[in-house]
Coordinates of C-alpha atoms and ligand atoms in Angstrom, one line a residue:
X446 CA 8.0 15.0 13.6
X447 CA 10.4 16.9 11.2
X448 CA 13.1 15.9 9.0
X449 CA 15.1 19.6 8.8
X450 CA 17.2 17.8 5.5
X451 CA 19.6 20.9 6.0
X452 CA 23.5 20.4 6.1
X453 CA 24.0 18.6 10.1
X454 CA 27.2 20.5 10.4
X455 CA 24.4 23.9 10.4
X456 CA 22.5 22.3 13.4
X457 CA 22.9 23.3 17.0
X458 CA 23.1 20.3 19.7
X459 CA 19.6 20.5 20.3
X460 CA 18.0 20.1 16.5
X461 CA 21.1 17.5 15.3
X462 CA 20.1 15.4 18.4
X463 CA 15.8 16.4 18.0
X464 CA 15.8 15.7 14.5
X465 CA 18.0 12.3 15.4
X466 CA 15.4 11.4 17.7
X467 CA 12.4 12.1 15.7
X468 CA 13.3 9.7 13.1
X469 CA 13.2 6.8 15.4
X470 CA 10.0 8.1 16.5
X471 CA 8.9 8.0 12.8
X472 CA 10.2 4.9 12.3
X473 CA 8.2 3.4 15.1
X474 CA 5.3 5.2 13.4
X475 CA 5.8 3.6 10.2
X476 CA 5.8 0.1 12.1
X477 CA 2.6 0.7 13.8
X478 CA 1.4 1.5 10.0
X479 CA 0.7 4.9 11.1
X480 CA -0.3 8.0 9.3
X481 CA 1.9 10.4 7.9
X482 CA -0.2 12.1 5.9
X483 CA -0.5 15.3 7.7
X484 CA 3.7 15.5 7.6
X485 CA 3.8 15.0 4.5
X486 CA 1.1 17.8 3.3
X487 CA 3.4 20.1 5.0
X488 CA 6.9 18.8 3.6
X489 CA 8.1 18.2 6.8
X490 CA 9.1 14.3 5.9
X491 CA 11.0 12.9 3.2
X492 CA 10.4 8.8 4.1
X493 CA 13.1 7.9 1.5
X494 CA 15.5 9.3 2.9
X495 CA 14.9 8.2 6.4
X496 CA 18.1 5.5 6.3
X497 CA 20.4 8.2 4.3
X498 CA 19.1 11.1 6.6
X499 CA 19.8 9.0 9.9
X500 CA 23.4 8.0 8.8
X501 CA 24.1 11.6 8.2
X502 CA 23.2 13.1 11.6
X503 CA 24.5 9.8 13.2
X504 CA 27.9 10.7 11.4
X505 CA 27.8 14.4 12.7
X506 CA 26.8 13.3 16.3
X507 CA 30.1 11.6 16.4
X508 CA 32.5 13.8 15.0
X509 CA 31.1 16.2 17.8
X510 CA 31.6 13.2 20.3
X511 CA 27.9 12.7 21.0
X512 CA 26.9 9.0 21.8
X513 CA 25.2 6.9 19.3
X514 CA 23.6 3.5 21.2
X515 CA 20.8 2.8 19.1
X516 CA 20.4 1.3 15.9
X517 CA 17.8 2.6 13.2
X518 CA 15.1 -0.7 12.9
X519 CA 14.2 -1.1 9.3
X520 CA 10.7 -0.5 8.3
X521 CA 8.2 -1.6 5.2
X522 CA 6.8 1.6 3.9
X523 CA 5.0 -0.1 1.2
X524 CA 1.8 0.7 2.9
X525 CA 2.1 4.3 2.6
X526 CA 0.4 5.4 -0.9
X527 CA 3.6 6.0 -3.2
X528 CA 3.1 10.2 -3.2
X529 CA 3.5 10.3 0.5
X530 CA 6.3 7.5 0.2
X531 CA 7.8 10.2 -2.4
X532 CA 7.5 13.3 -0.4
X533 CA 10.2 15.3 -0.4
X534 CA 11.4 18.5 2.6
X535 CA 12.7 21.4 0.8
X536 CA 15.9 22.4 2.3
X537 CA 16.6 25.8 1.8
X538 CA 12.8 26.4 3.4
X539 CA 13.5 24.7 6.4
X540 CA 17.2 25.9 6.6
X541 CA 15.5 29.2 6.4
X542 CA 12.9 28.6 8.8
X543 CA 15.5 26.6 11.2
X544 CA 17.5 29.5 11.4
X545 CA 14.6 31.6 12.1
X546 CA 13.4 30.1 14.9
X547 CA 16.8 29.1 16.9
X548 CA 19.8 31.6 17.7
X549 CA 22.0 29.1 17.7
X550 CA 21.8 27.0 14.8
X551 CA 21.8 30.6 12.9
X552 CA 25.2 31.3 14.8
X553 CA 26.8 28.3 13.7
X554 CA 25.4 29.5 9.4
X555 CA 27.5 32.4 10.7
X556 CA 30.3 31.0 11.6
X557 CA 30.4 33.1 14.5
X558 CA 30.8 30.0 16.8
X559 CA 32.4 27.3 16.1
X560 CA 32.6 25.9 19.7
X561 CA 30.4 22.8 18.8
Ligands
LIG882 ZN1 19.9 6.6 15.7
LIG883 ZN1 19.1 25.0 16.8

């Protein structure tokens, strides 16, 4: 799971929609009272900004006309110890390793494509 935090209108079809997806996944972590711990080491999840986060990509999802049917479930984080509660994704790192790793979402930091 991985919250990318970078501006939606930079994500491809495949990452908006992955990283949508992976917050209801972590939100059905955080019910099972899950670990996160690992995620967190890494900066990979910011858990107070899950709500923010998912209204964000939800937003961007439907400006590109993507369908949204499911509502975000809310979730007591109060069991996580408050550092891991507080973790934070650093944005330019992932931007950086986001663009890295997929052609397309670095085409549409370009502007080279605006087609989404
Ligand atoms: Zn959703
Ligand atoms: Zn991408």
């Amino acid at each position: 799971m991985r919250m990318w935090m970078v501006d939606p209108r930079l994500m491809c079809r495949k990452h908006l929609l992955g990283e949508h997806v992976e917050i209801h996944m972590l939100v059905g972590t955080l019910q099972r009272r899950k670990t996160i711990s690992g995620f967190i080491q890494r900066g990979l999840l910011q858990p107070e900004a899950i709500y923010l986060r998912h209204d964000a990509l939800v937003d961007e999802m439907t400006a590109r006309g993507y369908r949204h049917r499911s509502p975000l479930d809310s979730v007591c984080m109060d069991y996580l110890p408050p550092a891991e509660r507080a973790g934070t994704v650093n944005p330019a790192v992932a931007l950086a390793d986001l663009q890295g790793r997929c052609p397309d979402c670095a085409k549409l930091a370009d502007g080279q494509d605006s087609s989404f």
